[in-house]
Amino acid sequence: MQSLIPNDAVFLAGFRRLEELLHELTSLYPGVLSPEEIWTAEAAYEGWWRIAQQLPPAWTTCPCRTRRTDHDGGNAPVAPGPCHGAVKGRCLHVVELSPVDLATMELLHGLLARSERERSTQLAEALEDIEKPGERLVDACRRILTALRLQPPPELMAALRAATASHPTARIHLNSAQNRAYLAFLRRFEQAFYRDRPEPDTARHQ
């Protein structure tokens, strides 16, 4: 399956922070976690790694294209430039996702969420040790997985695949329907990832 990841600094920072969680669970806590928890964490780490390998090393500049109609009614390309976090002009990155990788990451999230609720397991103690002040890793993990599960609009995927088949930073021209799909997808992403997102000072421990 394919997913679209926007150039979103908060999302990408959260995704990269998951590596620290997975690394610590699999390297520092195998003596205290159950065999099931260790197997799940290791499988989730492998899935995370396969997704991470498809992301660009940096998003400081990217091939954002906003749609601009010229006098003939066609679409004129807009020069690439830095993303500024606005909905329009945010670039998207296509990644191939294995359903198995997503399933193991979701299984780990389920174990973490249960341990967070129970608060008395070895996994809960490990999670508290790993979290930084103000973090909510379980909530962040849920939001990331929900965003990865979003189904991209077919017409937008077709445009992205055609434009980037030969070069990942190719200019992208969107017609009216594709541009509507692009904006709608970004709104869905923001709803999935940011809706009711707690502020750092509302974390369960400081």
mmCIF file of N, CA, C and O in Angstrom, residues 154-206:
data_model
loop_
_atom_site.group_PDB
_atom_site.id
_atom_site.type_symbol
_atom_site.label_atom_id
_atom_site.label_comp_id
_atom_site.label_asym_id
_atom_site.label_seq_id
_atom_site.Cartn_x
_atom_site.Cartn_y
_atom_site.Cartn_z
ATOM 1 N N PRO A 154 -6.781 8.829 -5.412
ATOM 2 C CA PRO A 154 -6.173 8.208 -6.607
ATOM 3 C C PRO A 154 -5.694 9.220 -7.633
ATOM 4 O O PRO A 154 -4.625 9.052 -8.231
ATOM 5 N N GLU A 155 -6.487 10.292 -7.850
ATOM 6 C CA GLU A 155 -6.094 11.261 -8.877
ATOM 7 C C GLU A 155 -4.837 12.020 -8.479
ATOM 8 O O GLU A 155 -4.011 12.383 -9.329
ATOM 9 N N LEU A 156 -4.643 12.244 -7.176
ATOM 10 C CA LEU A 156 -3.430 12.915 -6.710
ATOM 11 C C LEU A 156 -2.239 11.969 -6.808
ATOM 12 O O LEU A 156 -1.148 12.372 -7.227
ATOM 13 N N MET A 157 -2.429 10.711 -6.439
ATOM 14 C CA MET A 157 -1.343 9.734 -6.539
ATOM 15 C C MET A 157 -0.892 9.584 -7.981
ATOM 16 O O MET A 157 0.304 9.466 -8.263
ATOM 17 N N ALA A 158 -1.830 9.572 -8.912
ATOM 18 C CA ALA A 158 -1.476 9.438 -10.324
ATOM 19 C C ALA A 158 -0.600 10.594 -10.776
ATOM 20 O O ALA A 158 0.390 10.408 -11.489
ATOM 21 N N ALA A 159 -0.944 11.808 -10.335
ATOM 22 C CA ALA A 159 -0.151 12.980 -10.714
ATOM 23 C C ALA A 159 1.246 12.907 -10.107
ATOM 24 O O ALA A 159 2.245 13.212 -10.771
ATOM 25 N N LEU A 160 1.349 12.501 -8.852
ATOM 26 C CA LEU A 160 2.651 12.435 -8.192
ATOM 27 C C LEU A 160 3.524 11.351 -8.804
ATOM 28 O O LEU A 160 4.716 11.542 -9.027
ATOM 29 N N ARG A 161 2.926 10.193 -9.088
ATOM 30 C CA ARG A 161 3.722 9.102 -9.685
ATOM 31 C C ARG A 161 4.225 9.490 -11.064
ATOM 32 O O ARG A 161 5.366 9.208 -11.423
ATOM 33 N N ALA A 162 3.363 10.133 -11.851
ATOM 34 C CA ALA A 162 3.769 10.522 -13.195
ATOM 35 C C ALA A 162 4.884 11.555 -13.163
ATOM 36 O O ALA A 162 5.832 11.503 -13.948
ATOM 37 N N ALA A 163 4.796 12.507 -12.244
ATOM 38 C CA ALA A 163 5.765 13.596 -12.193
ATOM 39 C C ALA A 163 7.097 13.161 -11.613
ATOM 40 O O ALA A 163 8.149 13.686 -11.983
ATOM 41 N N THR A 164 7.089 12.212 -10.701
ATOM 42 C CA THR A 164 8.324 11.853 -10.000
ATOM 43 C C THR A 164 8.898 10.513 -10.454
ATOM 44 O O THR A 164 9.811 9.997 -9.838
ATOM 45 N N ALA A 165 8.346 9.956 -11.536
ATOM 46 C CA ALA A 165 8.829 8.648 -11.991
ATOM 47 C C ALA A 165 10.309 8.679 -12.348
ATOM 48 O O ALA A 165 11.054 7.737 -12.059
ATOM 49 N N SER A 166 10.757 9.779 -12.945
ATOM 50 C CA SER A 166 12.156 9.854 -13.355
ATOM 51 C C SER A 166 13.021 10.634 -12.379
ATOM 52 O O SER A 166 14.227 10.444 -12.329
ATOM 53 N N HIS A 167 12.403 11.498 -11.582
ATOM 54 C CA HIS A 167 13.179 12.324 -10.655
ATOM 55 C C HIS A 167 12.287 12.714 -9.488
ATOM 56 O O HIS A 167 11.189 13.222 -9.691
ATOM 57 N N PRO A 168 12.744 12.495 -8.250
ATOM 58 C CA PRO A 168 11.870 12.768 -7.095
ATOM 59 C C PRO A 168 11.541 14.232 -6.874
ATOM 60 O O PRO A 168 10.612 14.539 -6.139
ATOM 61 N N THR A 169 12.288 15.137 -7.499
ATOM 62 C CA THR A 169 12.004 16.565 -7.315
ATOM 63 C C THR A 169 11.464 17.190 -8.599
ATOM 64 O O THR A 169 11.657 18.365 -8.859
ATOM 65 N N ALA A 170 10.795 16.358 -9.399
ATOM 66 C CA ALA A 170 10.232 16.875 -10.648
ATOM 67 C C ALA A 170 9.158 17.913 -10.368
ATOM 68 O O ALA A 170 8.499 17.883 -9.340
ATOM 69 N N ARG A 171 8.987 18.818 -11.330
ATOM 70 C CA ARG A 171 7.912 19.806 -11.204
ATOM 71 C C ARG A 171 6.572 19.096 -11.311
ATOM 72 O O ARG A 171 6.388 18.204 -12.119
ATOM 73 N N ILE A 172 5.647 19.513 -10.492
ATOM 74 C CA ILE A 172 4.345 18.875 -10.447
ATOM 75 C C ILE A 172 3.284 19.882 -10.850
ATOM 76 O O ILE A 172 3.179 20.953 -10.252
ATOM 77 N N HIS A 173 2.521 19.541 -11.865
ATOM 78 C CA HIS A 173 1.429 20.393 -12.313
ATOM 79 C C HIS A 173 0.123 19.719 -11.934
ATOM 80 O O HIS A 173 -0.116 18.563 -12.286
ATOM 81 N N LEU A 174 -0.724 20.415 -11.222
ATOM 82 C CA LEU A 174 -2.011 19.865 -10.807
ATOM 83 C C LEU A 174 -3.136 20.579 -11.531
ATOM 84 O O LEU A 174 -3.153 21.809 -11.602
ATOM 85 N N ASN A 175 -4.072 19.794 -12.073
ATOM 86 C CA ASN A 175 -5.263 20.425 -12.624
ATOM 87 C C ASN A 175 -6.229 20.741 -11.475
ATOM 88 O O ASN A 175 -5.923 20.491 -10.306
ATOM 89 N N SER A 176 -7.379 21.272 -11.803
ATOM 90 C CA SER A 176 -8.294 21.718 -10.747
ATOM 91 C C SER A 176 -8.728 20.579 -9.838
ATOM 92 O O SER A 176 -8.749 20.710 -8.614
ATOM 93 N N ALA A 177 -9.060 19.427 -10.421
ATOM 94 C CA ALA A 177 -9.520 18.290 -9.623
ATOM 95 C C ALA A 177 -8.399 17.766 -8.738
ATOM 96 O O ALA A 177 -8.613 17.433 -7.566
ATOM 97 N N GLN A 178 -7.195 17.693 -9.297
ATOM 98 C CA GLN A 178 -6.049 17.211 -8.517
ATOM 99 C C GLN A 178 -5.702 18.177 -7.395
ATOM 100 O O GLN A 178 -5.345 17.763 -6.288
ATOM 101 N N ASN A 179 -5.820 19.475 -7.670
ATOM 102 C CA ASN A 179 -5.519 20.454 -6.632
ATOM 103 C C ASN A 179 -6.529 20.370 -5.487
ATOM 104 O O ASN A 179 -6.160 20.484 -4.312
ATOM 105 N N ARG A 180 -7.799 20.149 -5.821
ATOM 106 C CA ARG A 180 -8.810 19.974 -4.769
ATOM 107 C C ARG A 180 -8.504 18.734 -3.932
ATOM 108 O O ARG A 180 -8.632 18.752 -2.699
ATOM 109 N N ALA A 181 -8.070 17.657 -4.610
ATOM 110 C CA ALA A 181 -7.723 16.429 -3.885
ATOM 111 C C ALA A 181 -6.510 16.660 -2.984
ATOM 112 O O ALA A 181 -6.446 16.143 -1.860
ATOM 113 N N TYR A 182 -5.557 17.439 -3.480
ATOM 114 C CA TYR A 182 -4.350 17.761 -2.709
ATOM 115 C C TYR A 182 -4.708 18.509 -1.425
ATOM 116 O O TYR A 182 -4.282 18.129 -0.321
ATOM 117 N N LEU A 183 -5.529 19.546 -1.546
ATOM 118 C CA LEU A 183 -5.911 20.334 -0.378
ATOM 119 C C LEU A 183 -6.776 19.512 0.574
ATOM 120 O O LEU A 183 -6.628 19.612 1.800
ATOM 121 N N ALA A 184 -7.661 18.692 0.021
ATOM 122 C CA ALA A 184 -8.514 17.852 0.870
ATOM 123 C C ALA A 184 -7.675 16.844 1.644
ATOM 124 O O ALA A 184 -7.936 16.575 2.823
ATOM 125 N N PHE A 185 -6.655 16.278 0.992
ATOM 126 C CA PHE A 185 -5.803 15.315 1.691
ATOM 127 C C PHE A 185 -5.044 15.988 2.833
ATOM 128 O O PHE A 185 -4.926 15.421 3.928
ATOM 129 N N LEU A 186 -4.526 17.182 2.600
ATOM 130 C CA LEU A 186 -3.815 17.886 3.667
ATOM 131 C C LEU A 186 -4.733 18.204 4.834
ATOM 132 O O LEU A 186 -4.316 18.116 5.997
ATOM 133 N N ARG A 187 -5.989 18.548 4.547
ATOM 134 C CA ARG A 187 -6.936 18.789 5.633
ATOM 135 C C ARG A 187 -7.200 17.501 6.418
ATOM 136 O O ARG A 187 -7.284 17.529 7.658
ATOM 137 N N ARG A 188 -7.317 16.381 5.715
ATOM 138 C CA ARG A 188 -7.512 15.096 6.398
ATOM 139 C C ARG A 188 -6.303 14.752 7.256
ATOM 140 O O ARG A 188 -6.436 14.255 8.377
ATOM 141 N N PHE A 189 -5.115 15.017 6.724
ATOM 142 C CA PHE A 189 -3.906 14.750 7.492
ATOM 143 C C PHE A 189 -3.899 15.583 8.771
ATOM 144 O O PHE A 189 -3.602 15.073 9.858
ATOM 145 N N GLU A 190 -4.201 16.852 8.644
ATOM 146 C CA GLU A 190 -4.162 17.719 9.825
ATOM 147 C C GLU A 190 -5.228 17.311 10.844
ATOM 148 O O GLU A 190 -4.987 17.382 12.050
ATOM 149 N N GLN A 191 -6.384 16.870 10.364
ATOM 150 C CA GLN A 191 -7.402 16.375 11.285
ATOM 151 C C GLN A 191 -6.913 15.112 12.006
ATOM 152 O O GLN A 191 -7.077 14.966 13.215
ATOM 153 N N ALA A 192 -6.294 14.198 11.256
ATOM 154 C CA ALA A 192 -5.845 12.931 11.842
ATOM 155 C C ALA A 192 -4.704 13.135 12.819
ATOM 156 O O ALA A 192 -4.659 12.492 13.879
ATOM 157 N N PHE A 193 -3.790 14.037 12.493
ATOM 158 C CA PHE A 193 -2.577 14.159 13.300
ATOM 159 C C PHE A 193 -2.687 15.207 14.405
ATOM 160 O O PHE A 193 -2.134 15.030 15.491
ATOM 161 N N TYR A 194 -3.409 16.285 14.150
ATOM 162 C CA TYR A 194 -3.406 17.415 15.094
ATOM 163 C C TYR A 194 -4.675 17.552 15.926
ATOM 164 O O TYR A 194 -4.658 18.267 16.929
ATOM 165 N N ARG A 195 -5.757 16.904 15.533
ATOM 166 C CA ARG A 195 -7.014 17.126 16.247
ATOM 167 C C ARG A 195 -6.881 16.740 17.725
ATOM 168 O O ARG A 195 -6.458 15.631 18.047
ATOM 169 N N ASP A 196 -7.222 17.668 18.604
ATOM 170 C CA ASP A 196 -7.183 17.460 20.058
ATOM 171 C C ASP A 196 -5.797 17.032 20.540
ATOM 172 O O ASP A 196 -5.671 16.349 21.557
ATOM 173 N N ARG A 197 -4.780 17.459 19.834
ATOM 174 C CA ARG A 197 -3.424 17.097 20.252
ATOM 175 C C ARG A 197 -3.085 17.831 21.549
ATOM 176 O O ARG A 197 -3.174 19.046 21.614
ATOM 177 N N PRO A 198 -2.699 17.097 22.602
ATOM 178 C CA PRO A 198 -2.435 17.765 23.882
ATOM 179 C C PRO A 198 -1.183 18.618 23.822
ATOM 180 O O PRO A 198 -0.219 18.302 23.110
ATOM 181 N N GLU A 199 -1.207 19.709 24.550
ATOM 182 C CA GLU A 199 -0.015 20.528 24.696
ATOM 183 C C GLU A 199 0.973 19.794 25.601
ATOM 184 O O GLU A 199 0.580 18.966 26.424
ATOM 185 N N PRO A 200 2.275 20.072 25.468
ATOM 186 C CA PRO A 200 3.265 19.368 26.274
ATOM 187 C C PRO A 200 3.012 19.426 27.772
ATOM 188 O O PRO A 200 3.258 18.469 28.483
ATOM 189 N N ASP A 201 2.461 20.549 28.290
ATOM 190 C CA ASP A 201 2.297 20.654 29.736
ATOM 191 C C ASP A 201 1.101 19.875 30.261
ATOM 192 O O ASP A 201 0.828 19.866 31.445
ATOM 193 N N THR A 202 0.365 19.182 29.332
ATOM 194 C CA THR A 202 -0.727 18.330 29.789
ATOM 195 C C THR A 202 -0.323 16.868 29.830
ATOM 196 O O THR A 202 -1.146 15.991 29.967
ATOM 197 N N ALA A 203 0.974 16.609 29.677
ATOM 198 C CA ALA A 203 1.451 15.229 29.696
ATOM 199 C C ALA A 203 1.190 14.591 31.057
ATOM 200 O O ALA A 203 1.037 15.280 32.056
ATOM 201 N N ARG A 204 1.182 13.247 31.055
ATOM 202 C CA ARG A 204 0.798 12.553 32.268
ATOM 203 C C ARG A 204 1.841 12.694 33.377
ATOM 204 O O ARG A 204 1.563 12.421 34.529
ATOM 205 N N HIS A 205 3.075 13.034 33.030
ATOM 206 C CA HIS A 205 4.043 13.336 34.081
ATOM 207 C C HIS A 205 5.014 14.363 33.556
ATOM 208 O O HIS A 205 5.250 14.459 32.372
ATOM 209 N N GLN A 206 5.552 15.162 34.424
ATOM 210 C CA GLN A 206 6.445 16.251 34.025
ATOM 211 C C GLN A 206 7.888 15.887 34.367
ATOM 212 O O GLN A 206 8.124 15.162 35.296
#
